[in-house]
mmCIF file of C-alpha atoms and ligand atoms in Angstrom:
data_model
loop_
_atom_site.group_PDB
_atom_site.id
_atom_site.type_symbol
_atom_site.label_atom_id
_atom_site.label_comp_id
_atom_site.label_asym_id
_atom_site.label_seq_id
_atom_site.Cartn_x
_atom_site.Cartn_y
_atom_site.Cartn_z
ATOM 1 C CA UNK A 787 -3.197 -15.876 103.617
ATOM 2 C CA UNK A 788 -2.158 -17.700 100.474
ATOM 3 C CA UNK A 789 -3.800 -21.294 99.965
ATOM 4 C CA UNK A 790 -1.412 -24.331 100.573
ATOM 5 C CA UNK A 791 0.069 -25.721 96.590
ATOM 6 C CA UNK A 792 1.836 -28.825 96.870
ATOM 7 C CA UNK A 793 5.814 -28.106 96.772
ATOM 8 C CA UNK A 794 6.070 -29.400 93.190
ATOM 9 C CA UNK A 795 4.100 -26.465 90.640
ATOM 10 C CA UNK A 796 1.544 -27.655 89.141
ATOM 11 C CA UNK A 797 1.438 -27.703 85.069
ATOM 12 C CA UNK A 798 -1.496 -28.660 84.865
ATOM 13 C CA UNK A 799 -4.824 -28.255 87.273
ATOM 14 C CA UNK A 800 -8.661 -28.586 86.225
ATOM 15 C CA UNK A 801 -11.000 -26.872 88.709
ATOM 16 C CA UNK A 802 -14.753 -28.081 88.655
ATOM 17 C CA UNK A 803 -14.508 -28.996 85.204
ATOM 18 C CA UNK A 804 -17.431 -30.618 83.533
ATOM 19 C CA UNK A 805 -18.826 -31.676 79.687
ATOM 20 C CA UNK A 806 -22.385 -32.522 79.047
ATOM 21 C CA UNK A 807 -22.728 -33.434 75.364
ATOM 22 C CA UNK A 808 -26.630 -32.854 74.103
ATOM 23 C CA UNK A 809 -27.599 -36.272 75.583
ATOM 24 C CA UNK A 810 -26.637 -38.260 78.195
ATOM 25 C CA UNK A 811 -25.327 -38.009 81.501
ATOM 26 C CA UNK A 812 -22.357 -35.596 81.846
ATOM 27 C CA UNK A 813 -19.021 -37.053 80.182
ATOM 28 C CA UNK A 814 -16.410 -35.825 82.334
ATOM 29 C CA UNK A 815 -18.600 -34.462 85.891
ATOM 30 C CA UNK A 816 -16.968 -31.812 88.049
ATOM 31 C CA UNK A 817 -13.568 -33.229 88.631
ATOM 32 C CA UNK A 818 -10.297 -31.367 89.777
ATOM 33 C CA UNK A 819 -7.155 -32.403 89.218
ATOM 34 C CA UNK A 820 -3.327 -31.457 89.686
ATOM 35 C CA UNK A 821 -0.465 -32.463 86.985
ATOM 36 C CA UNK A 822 2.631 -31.731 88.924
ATOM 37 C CA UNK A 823 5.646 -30.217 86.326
ATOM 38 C CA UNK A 824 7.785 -32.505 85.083
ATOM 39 C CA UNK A 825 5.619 -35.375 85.685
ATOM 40 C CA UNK A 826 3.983 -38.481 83.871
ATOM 41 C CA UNK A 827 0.432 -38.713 84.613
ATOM 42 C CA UNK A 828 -1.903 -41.368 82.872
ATOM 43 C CA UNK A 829 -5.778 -41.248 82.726
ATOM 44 C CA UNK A 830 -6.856 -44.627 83.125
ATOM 45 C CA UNK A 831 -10.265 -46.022 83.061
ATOM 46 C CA UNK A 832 -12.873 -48.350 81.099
ATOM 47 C CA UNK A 833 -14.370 -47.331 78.018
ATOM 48 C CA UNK A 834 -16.643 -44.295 78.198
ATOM 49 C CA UNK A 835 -14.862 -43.129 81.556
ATOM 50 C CA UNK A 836 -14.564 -39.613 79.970
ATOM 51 C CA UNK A 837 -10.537 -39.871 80.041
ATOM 52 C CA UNK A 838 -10.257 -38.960 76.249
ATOM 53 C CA UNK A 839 -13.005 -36.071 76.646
ATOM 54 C CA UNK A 840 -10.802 -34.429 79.277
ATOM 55 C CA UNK A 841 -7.858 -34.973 77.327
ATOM 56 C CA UNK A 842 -9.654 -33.269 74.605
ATOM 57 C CA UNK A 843 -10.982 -30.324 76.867
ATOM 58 C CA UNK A 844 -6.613 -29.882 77.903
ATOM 59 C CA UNK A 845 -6.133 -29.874 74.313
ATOM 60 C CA UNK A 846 -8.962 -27.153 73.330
ATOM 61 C CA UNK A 847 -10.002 -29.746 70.728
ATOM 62 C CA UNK A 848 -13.330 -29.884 72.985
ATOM 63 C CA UNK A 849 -15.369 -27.002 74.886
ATOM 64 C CA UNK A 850 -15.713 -26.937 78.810
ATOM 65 C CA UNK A 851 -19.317 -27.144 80.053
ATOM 66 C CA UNK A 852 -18.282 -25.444 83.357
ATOM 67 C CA UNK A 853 -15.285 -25.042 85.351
ATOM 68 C CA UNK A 854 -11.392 -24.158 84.294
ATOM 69 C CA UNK A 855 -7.719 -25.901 83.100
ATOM 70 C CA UNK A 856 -4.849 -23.948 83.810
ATOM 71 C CA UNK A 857 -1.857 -24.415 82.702
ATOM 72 C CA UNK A 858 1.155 -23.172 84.547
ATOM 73 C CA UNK A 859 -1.408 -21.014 86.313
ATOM 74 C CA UNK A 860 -2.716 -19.435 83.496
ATOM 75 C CA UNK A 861 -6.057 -19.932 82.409
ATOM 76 C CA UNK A 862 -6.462 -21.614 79.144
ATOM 77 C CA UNK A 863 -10.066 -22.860 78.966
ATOM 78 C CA UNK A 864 -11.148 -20.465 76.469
ATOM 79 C CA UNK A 865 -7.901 -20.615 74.188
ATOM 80 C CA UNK A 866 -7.231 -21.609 71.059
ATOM 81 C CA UNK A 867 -5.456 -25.184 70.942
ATOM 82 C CA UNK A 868 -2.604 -23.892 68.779
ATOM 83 C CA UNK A 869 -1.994 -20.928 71.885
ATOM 84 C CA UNK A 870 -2.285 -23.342 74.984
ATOM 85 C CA UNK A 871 1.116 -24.250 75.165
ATOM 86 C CA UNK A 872 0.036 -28.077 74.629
ATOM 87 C CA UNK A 873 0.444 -30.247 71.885
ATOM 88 C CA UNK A 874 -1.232 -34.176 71.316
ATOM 89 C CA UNK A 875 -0.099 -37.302 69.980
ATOM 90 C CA UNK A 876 -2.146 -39.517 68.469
ATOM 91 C CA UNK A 877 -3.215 -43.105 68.518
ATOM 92 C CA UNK A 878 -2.931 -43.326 65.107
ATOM 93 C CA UNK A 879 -0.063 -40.582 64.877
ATOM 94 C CA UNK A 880 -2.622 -39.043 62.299
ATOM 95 C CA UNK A 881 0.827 -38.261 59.740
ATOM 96 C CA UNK A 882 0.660 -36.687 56.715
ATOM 97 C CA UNK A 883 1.194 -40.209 54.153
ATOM 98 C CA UNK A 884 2.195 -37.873 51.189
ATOM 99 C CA UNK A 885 4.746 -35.747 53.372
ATOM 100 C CA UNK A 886 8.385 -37.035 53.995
ATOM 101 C CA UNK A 887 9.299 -37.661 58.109
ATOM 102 C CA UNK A 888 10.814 -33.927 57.497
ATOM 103 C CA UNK A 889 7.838 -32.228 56.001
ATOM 104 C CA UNK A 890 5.628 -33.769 58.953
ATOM 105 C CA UNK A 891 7.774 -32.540 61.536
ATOM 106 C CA UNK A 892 8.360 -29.240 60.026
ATOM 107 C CA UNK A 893 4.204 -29.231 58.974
ATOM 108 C CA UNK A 894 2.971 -26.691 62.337
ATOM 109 C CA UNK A 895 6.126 -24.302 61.193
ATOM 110 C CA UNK A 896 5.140 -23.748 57.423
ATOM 111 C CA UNK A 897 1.522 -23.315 58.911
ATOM 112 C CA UNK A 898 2.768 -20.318 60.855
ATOM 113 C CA UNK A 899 5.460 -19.039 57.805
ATOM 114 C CA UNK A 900 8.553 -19.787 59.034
ATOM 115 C CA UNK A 901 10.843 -20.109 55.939
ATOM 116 C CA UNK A 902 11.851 -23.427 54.798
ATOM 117 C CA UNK A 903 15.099 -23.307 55.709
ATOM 118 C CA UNK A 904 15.176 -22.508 59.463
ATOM 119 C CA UNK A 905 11.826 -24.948 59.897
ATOM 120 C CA UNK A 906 13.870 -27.577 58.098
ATOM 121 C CA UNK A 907 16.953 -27.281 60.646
ATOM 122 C CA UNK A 908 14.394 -27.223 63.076
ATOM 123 C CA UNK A 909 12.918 -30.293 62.177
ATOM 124 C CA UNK A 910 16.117 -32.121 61.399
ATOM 125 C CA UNK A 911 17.162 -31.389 65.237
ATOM 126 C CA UNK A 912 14.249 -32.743 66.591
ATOM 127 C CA UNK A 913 14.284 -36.078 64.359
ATOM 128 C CA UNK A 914 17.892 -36.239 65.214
ATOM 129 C CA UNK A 915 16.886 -36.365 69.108
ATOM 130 C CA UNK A 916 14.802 -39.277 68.410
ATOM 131 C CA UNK A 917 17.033 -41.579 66.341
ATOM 132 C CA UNK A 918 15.456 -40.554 63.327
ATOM 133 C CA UNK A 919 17.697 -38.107 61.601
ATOM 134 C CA UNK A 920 18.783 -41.134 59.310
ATOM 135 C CA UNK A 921 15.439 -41.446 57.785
ATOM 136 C CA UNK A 922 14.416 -37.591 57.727
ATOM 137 C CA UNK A 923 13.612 -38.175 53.618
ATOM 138 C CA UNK A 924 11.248 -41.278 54.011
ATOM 139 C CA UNK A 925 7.209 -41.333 53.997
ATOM 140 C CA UNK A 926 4.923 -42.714 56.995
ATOM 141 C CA UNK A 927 4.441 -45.422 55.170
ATOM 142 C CA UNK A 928 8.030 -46.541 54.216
ATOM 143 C CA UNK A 929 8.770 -46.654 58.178
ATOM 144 C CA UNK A 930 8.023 -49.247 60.723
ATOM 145 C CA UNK A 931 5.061 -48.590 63.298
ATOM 146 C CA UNK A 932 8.037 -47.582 66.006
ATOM 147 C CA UNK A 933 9.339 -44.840 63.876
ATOM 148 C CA UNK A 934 6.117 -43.415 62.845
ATOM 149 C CA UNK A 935 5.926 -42.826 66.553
ATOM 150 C CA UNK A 936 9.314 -40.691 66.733
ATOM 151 C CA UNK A 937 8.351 -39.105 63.530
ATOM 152 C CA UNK A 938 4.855 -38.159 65.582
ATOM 153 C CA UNK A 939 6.624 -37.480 68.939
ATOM 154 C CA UNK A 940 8.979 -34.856 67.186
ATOM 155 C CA UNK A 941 6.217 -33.293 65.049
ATOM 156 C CA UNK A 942 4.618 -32.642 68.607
ATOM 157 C CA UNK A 943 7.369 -31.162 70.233
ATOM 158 C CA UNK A 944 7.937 -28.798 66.996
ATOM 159 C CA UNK A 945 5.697 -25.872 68.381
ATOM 160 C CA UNK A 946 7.686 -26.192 71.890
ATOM 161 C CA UNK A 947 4.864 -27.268 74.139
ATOM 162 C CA UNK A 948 5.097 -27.116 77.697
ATOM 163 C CA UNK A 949 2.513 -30.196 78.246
ATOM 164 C CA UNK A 950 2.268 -32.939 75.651
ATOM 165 C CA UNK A 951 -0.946 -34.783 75.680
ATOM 166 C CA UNK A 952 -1.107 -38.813 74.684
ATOM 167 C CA UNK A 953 -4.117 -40.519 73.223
ATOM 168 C CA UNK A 954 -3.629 -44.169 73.464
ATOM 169 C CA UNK A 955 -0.794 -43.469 71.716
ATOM 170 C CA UNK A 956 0.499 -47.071 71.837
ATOM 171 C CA UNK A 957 -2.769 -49.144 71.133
ATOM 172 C CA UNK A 958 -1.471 -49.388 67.009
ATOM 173 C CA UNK A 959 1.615 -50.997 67.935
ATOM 174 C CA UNK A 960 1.949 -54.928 68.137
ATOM 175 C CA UNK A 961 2.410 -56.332 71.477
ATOM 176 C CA UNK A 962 5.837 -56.209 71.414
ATOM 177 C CA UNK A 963 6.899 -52.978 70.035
ATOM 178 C CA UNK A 964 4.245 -51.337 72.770
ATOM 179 C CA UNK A 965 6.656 -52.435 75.106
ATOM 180 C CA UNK A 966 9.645 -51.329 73.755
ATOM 181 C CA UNK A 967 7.960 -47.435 72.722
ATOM 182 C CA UNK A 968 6.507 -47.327 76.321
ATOM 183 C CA UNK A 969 10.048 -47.788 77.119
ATOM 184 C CA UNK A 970 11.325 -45.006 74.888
ATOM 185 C CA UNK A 971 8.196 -42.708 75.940
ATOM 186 C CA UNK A 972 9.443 -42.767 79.837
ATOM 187 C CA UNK A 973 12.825 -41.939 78.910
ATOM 188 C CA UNK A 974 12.241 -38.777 76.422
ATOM 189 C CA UNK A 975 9.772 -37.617 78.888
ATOM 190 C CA UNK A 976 12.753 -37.719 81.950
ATOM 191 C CA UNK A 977 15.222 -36.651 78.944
ATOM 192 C CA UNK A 978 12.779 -33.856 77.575
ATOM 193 C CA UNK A 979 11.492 -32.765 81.650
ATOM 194 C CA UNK A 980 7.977 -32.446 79.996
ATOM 195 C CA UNK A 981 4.793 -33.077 81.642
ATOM 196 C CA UNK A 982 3.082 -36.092 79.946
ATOM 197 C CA UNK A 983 -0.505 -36.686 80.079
ATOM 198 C CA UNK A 984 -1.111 -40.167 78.605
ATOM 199 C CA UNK A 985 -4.883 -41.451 78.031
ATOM 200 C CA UNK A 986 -5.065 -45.297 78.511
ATOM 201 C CA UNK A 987 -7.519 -47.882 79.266
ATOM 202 C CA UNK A 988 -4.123 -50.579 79.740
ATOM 203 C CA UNK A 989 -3.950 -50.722 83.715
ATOM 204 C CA UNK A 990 -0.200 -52.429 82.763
ATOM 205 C CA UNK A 991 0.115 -49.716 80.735
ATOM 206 C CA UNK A 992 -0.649 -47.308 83.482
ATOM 207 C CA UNK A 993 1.391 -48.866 86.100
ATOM 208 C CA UNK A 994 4.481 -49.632 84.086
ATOM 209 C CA UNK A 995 4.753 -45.613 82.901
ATOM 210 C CA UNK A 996 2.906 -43.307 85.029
ATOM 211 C CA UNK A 997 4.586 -40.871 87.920
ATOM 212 C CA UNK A 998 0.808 -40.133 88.992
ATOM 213 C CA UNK A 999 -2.274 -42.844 87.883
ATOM 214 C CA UNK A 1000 -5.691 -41.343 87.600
ATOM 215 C CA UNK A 1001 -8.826 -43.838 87.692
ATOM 216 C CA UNK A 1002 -11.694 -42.100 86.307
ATOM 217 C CA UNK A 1003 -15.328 -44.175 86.197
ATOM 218 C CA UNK A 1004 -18.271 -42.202 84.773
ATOM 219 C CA UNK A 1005 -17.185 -39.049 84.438
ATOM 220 C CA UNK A 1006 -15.315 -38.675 87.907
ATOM 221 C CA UNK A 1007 -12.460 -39.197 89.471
ATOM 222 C CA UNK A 1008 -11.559 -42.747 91.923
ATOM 223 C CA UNK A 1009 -8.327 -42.124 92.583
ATOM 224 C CA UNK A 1010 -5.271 -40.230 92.382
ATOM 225 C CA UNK A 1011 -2.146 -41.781 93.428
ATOM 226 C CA UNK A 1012 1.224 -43.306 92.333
ATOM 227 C CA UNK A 1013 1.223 -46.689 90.671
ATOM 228 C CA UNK A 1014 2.134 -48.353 93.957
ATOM 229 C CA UNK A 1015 -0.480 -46.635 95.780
ATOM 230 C CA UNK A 1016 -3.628 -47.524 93.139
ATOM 231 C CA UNK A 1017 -2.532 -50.719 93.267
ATOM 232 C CA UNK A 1018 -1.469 -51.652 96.758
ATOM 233 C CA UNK A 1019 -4.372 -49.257 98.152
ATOM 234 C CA UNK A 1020 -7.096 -49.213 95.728
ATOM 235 C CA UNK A 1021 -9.471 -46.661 96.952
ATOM 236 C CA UNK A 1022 -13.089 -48.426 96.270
ATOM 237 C CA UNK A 1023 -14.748 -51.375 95.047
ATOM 238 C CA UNK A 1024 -14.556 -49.874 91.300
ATOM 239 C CA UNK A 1025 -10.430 -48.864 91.397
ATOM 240 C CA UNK A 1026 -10.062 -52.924 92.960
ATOM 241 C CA UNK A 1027 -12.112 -54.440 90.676
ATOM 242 C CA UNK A 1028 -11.006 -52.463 87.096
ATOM 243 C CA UNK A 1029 -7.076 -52.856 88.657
ATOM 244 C CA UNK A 1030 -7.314 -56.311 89.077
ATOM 245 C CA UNK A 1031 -4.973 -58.909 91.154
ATOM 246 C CA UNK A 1032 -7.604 -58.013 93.613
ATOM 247 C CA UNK A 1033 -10.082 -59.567 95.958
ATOM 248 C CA UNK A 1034 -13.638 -57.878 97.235
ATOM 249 C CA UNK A 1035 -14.765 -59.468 99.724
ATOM 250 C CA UNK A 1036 -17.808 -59.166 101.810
ATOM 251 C CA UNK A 1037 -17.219 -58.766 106.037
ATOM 252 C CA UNK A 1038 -19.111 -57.749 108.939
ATOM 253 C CA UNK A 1039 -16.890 -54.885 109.145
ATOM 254 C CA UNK A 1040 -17.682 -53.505 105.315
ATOM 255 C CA UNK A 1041 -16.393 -54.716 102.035
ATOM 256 C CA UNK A 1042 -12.354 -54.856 101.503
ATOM 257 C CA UNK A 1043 -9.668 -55.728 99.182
ATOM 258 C CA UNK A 1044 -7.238 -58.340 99.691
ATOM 259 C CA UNK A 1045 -4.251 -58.913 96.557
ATOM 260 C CA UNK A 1046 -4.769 -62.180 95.008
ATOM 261 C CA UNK A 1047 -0.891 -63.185 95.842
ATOM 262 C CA UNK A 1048 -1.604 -62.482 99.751
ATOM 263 C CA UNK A 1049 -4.499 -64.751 100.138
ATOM 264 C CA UNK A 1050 -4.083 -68.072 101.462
ATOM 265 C CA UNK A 1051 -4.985 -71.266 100.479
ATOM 266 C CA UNK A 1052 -4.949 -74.989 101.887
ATOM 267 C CA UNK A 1053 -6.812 -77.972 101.342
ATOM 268 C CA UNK A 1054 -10.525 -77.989 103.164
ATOM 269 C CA UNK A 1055 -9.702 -79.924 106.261
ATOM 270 C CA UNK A 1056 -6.138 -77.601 106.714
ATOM 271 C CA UNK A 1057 -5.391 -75.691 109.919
ATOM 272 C CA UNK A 1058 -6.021 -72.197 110.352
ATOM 273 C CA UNK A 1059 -3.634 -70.338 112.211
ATOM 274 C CA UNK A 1060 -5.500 -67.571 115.459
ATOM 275 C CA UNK A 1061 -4.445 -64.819 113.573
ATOM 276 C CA UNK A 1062 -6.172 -65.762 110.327
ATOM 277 C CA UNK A 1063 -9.838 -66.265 109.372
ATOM 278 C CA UNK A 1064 -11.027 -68.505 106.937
ATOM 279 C CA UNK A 1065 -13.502 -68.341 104.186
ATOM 280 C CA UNK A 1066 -14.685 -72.344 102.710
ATOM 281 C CA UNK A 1067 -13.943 -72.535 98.431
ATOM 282 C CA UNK A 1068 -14.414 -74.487 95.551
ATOM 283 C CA UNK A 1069 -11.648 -74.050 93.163
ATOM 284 C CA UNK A 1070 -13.335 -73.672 89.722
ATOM 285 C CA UNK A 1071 -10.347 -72.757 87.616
ATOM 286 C CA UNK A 1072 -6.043 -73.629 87.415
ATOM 287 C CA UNK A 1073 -4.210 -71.525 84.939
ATOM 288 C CA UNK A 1074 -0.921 -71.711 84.343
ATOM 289 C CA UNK A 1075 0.692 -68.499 83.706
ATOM 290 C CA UNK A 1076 4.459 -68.797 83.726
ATOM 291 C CA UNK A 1077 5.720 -67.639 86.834
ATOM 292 C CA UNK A 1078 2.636 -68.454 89.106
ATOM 293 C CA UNK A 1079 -0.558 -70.212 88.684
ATOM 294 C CA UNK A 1080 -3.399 -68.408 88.817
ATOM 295 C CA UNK A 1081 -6.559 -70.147 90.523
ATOM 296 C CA UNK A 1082 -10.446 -68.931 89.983
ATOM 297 C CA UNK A 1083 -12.455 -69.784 93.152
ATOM 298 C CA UNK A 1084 -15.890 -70.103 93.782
ATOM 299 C CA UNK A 1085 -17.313 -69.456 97.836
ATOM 300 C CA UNK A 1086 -18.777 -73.000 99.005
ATOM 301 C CA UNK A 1087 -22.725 -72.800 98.522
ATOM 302 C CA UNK A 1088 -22.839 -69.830 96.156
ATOM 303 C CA UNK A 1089 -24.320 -70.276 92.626
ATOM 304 C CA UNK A 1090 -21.767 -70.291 89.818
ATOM 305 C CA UNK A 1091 -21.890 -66.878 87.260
ATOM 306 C CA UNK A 1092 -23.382 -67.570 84.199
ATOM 307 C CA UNK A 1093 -20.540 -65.997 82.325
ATOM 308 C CA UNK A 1094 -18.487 -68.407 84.520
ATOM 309 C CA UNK A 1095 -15.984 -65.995 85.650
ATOM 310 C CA UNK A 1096 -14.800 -67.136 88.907
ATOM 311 C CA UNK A 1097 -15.915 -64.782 91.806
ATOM 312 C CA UNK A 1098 -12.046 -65.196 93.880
ATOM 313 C CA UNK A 1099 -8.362 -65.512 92.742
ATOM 314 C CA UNK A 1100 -5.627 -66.238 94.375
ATOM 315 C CA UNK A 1101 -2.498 -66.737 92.795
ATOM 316 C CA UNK A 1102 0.704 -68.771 93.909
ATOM 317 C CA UNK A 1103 4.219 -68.955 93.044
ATOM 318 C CA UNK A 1104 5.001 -72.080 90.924
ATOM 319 C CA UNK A 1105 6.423 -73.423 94.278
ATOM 320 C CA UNK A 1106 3.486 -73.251 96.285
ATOM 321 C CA UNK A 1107 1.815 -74.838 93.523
ATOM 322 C CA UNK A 1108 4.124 -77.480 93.353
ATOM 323 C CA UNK A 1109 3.896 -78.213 97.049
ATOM 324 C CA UNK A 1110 0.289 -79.195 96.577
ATOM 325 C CA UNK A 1111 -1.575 -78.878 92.413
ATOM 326 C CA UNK A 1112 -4.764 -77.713 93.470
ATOM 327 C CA UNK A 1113 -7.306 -79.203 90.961
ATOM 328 C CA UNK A 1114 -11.117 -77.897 89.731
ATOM 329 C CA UNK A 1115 -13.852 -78.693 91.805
ATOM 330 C CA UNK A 1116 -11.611 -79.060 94.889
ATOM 331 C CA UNK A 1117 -12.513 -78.056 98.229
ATOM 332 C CA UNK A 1118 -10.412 -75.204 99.920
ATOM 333 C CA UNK A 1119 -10.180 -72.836 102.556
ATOM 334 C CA UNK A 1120 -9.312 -68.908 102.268
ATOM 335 C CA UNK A 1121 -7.624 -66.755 104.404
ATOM 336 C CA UNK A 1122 -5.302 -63.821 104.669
ATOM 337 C CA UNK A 1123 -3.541 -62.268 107.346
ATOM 338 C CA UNK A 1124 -5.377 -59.230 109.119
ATOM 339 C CA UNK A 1125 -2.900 -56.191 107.352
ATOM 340 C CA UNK A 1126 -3.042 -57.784 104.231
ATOM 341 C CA UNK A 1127 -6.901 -56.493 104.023
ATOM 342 C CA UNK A 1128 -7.854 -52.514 103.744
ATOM 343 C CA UNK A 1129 -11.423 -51.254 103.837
ATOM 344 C CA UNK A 1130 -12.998 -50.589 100.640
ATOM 345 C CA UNK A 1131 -15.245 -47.610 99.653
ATOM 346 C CA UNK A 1132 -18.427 -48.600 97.457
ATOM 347 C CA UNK A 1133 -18.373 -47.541 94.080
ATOM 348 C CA UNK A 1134 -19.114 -44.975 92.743
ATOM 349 C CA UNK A 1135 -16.776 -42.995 95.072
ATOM 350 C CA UNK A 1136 -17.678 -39.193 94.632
ATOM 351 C CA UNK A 1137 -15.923 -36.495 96.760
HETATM 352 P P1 ATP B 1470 -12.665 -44.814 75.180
HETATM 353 O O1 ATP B 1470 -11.605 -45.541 75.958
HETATM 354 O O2 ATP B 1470 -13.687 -45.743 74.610
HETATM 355 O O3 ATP B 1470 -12.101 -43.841 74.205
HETATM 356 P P2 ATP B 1470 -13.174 -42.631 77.065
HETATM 357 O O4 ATP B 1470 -13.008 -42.943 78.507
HETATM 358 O O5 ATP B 1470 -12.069 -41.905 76.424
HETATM 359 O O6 ATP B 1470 -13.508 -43.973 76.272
HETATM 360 P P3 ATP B 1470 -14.861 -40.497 76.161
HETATM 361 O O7 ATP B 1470 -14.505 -40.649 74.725
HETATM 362 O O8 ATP B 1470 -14.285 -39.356 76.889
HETATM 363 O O9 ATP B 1470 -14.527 -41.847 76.955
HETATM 364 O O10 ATP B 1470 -16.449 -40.470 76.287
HETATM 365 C C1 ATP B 1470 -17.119 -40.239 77.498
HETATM 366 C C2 ATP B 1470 -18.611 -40.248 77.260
HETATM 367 O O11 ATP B 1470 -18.975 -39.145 76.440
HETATM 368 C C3 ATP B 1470 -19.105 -41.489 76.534
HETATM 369 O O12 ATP B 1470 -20.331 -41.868 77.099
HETATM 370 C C4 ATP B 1470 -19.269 -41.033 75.109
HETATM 371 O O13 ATP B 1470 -20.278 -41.764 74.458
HETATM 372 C C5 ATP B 1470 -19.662 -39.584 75.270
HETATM 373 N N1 ATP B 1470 -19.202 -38.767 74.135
HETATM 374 C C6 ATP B 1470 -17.931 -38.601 73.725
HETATM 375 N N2 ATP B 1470 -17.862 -37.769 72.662
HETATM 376 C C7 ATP B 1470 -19.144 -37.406 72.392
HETATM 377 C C8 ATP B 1470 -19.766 -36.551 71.403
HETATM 378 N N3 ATP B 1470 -19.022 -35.886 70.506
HETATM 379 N N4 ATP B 1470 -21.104 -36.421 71.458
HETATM 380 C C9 ATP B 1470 -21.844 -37.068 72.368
HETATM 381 N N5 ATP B 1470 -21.338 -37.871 73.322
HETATM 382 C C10 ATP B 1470 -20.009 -38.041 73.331
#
């Protein structure tokens, strides 16, 4: 009897696949993973999670330790990168300054001989598909940070790849423009029906792009799960904590999580509903952040942190703020209703 695949095929899938450098602990440590077709999946996680060694190991810019990546069940592990079927993007976009838009688009085709004219037309078709037909003649450095992007998106897609791999392909852009390309990225990979694997450590990032999230910490793998998932559900202490908008909180029952914008708050002396239990606070900090306020709380009778970062949050809409402007050093009372709390694994979560 055949094993049970999920209904969508997989592009991608890593089976037990591990890389120990010379030193160290391993970098990425026996994880599997499926990339459904068509999909946008995002490797999240801190710095030195192992998301850009994994990345690496897809591309065949890195050696496997152990284990295998296949891609559309076939096994690529010991392939050359240029025959995987993959292709990366850069952080940098890593284009040719001396070569026009053209010539870096066209650059894999004249590597494998195709004659100038058809890579040319080739070229020209993809710039065309990403607004950038216009300024086919210019260098990278004549053209803003959001068209060095097409310019590097189209050079990818030049050799056809069935999986195009992203590292932190948005952290050279200015605040603004990242927006605007993460924008662009979703909708050429829905218009292009590629699978996307995007490296980030941007949790907002993550969220705002991402079919499928993956939280890696040290090597393995937290959590797989859709944006709304990670974030409603995180899986352990570690997912809640490096998400954020999240409480941890201690119980007789085991840790759990509780959102920031579902906890209660009222002044020390309030009333606490049956239903609700109640944890005594010190507000330590009020920021104002727009739409809501966002307060930093302190339990009553524990010391403060010595990097001073508050230990609870709990954020309100401007009108709950307005009903009563909670001040520093006030007294306060926590609670949240019983479903708005899940159980938390401690971290690190292996399987
Ligand atoms: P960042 O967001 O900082 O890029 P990352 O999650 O992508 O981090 P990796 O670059 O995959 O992390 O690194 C994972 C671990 O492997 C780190 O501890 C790193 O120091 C180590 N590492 C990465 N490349 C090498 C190498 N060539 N030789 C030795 N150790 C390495």
């Amino acid at each position: 009897m055949s094993s049970i695949r999920p209904l969508q095929a997989a592009a991608i899938e890593l089976v037990a696949l591990s890389k120990q450098f010379a030193s160290g602990p391993p970098a990425v440590d026996n994880i599997d993973l499926l990339v459904a077709s068509g999909s946008y999946c995002c490797l999240l996680g801190p710095s030195g999670c192992g998301k850009s060694t994994t990345l690496r190991m897809i591309a065949g810019h890195e050696l496997a330790s152990s284990g295998d990546i296949l891609l559309e069940n076939r096994n690529i592990t010991h392939l050359p990168a240029a025959a995987r079927g993959t292709a990366m993007m850069f952080q940098s976009f890593a284009l040719f300054p001396h070569l026009s838009a053209l010539d870096n688009v066209a650059f894999s085709l004249k590597m494998k001989g195709v004659a100038q004219v058809q890579r040319h037309a080739r070229a020209r078709d993809l710039l065309e598909r990403v607004s950038m037909g216009h300024l086919a003649e210019r260098l990278p450095g004549e053209l803003s940070g959001g068209q060095q992007q097409r310019v590097a998106l189209a050079r990818a897609l030049i050799t056809q790849p069935r999986v195009l791999l992203l590292d932190e392909p948005l952290s050279a852009l200015d605040p603004f423009l990242r927006i605007q390309m993460r924008a662009e990225l979703k909708r050429w990979q829905k218009e292009l029906g590629l699978t996307f694997i995007h490296v980030t450590h941007s949790q907002e990032e993550a969220m705002a792009l991402a079919d499928t999230m993956v939280v890696m910490n040290r090597g393995a793998i937290e959590q797989v799960g859709s944006p709304r998932e990670v974030f409603n559900r995180p899986a352990s202490e570690f997912v809640a904590r490096f998400m954020g908008g999240h409480n941890v909180l201690d119980t007789p029952g085991g840790k759990i999580g509780v959102r920031s914008d579902l906890m209660q708050i009222r002044p020390a002396d309030g009333p606490l509903s049956g239903a609700e239990q109640g944890l005594p606070a010190i507000v330590i900090d009020v920021q104002y952040q727009g739409t809501h306020v966002l307060l930093g709380l302190q339990r009553s009778g524990s010391a403060l942190p010595a990097d001073s970062t508050a230990e609870l949050s709990v954020m309100l809409s401007e009108t709950r703020f307005a009903e009563h402007a909670y001040t520093p050093g006030e007294a306060v009372r926590l609670s949240w209703a019983a479903d708005a709390a899940h159980s938390l694994q401690s971290s690190p979560a292996r399987a």
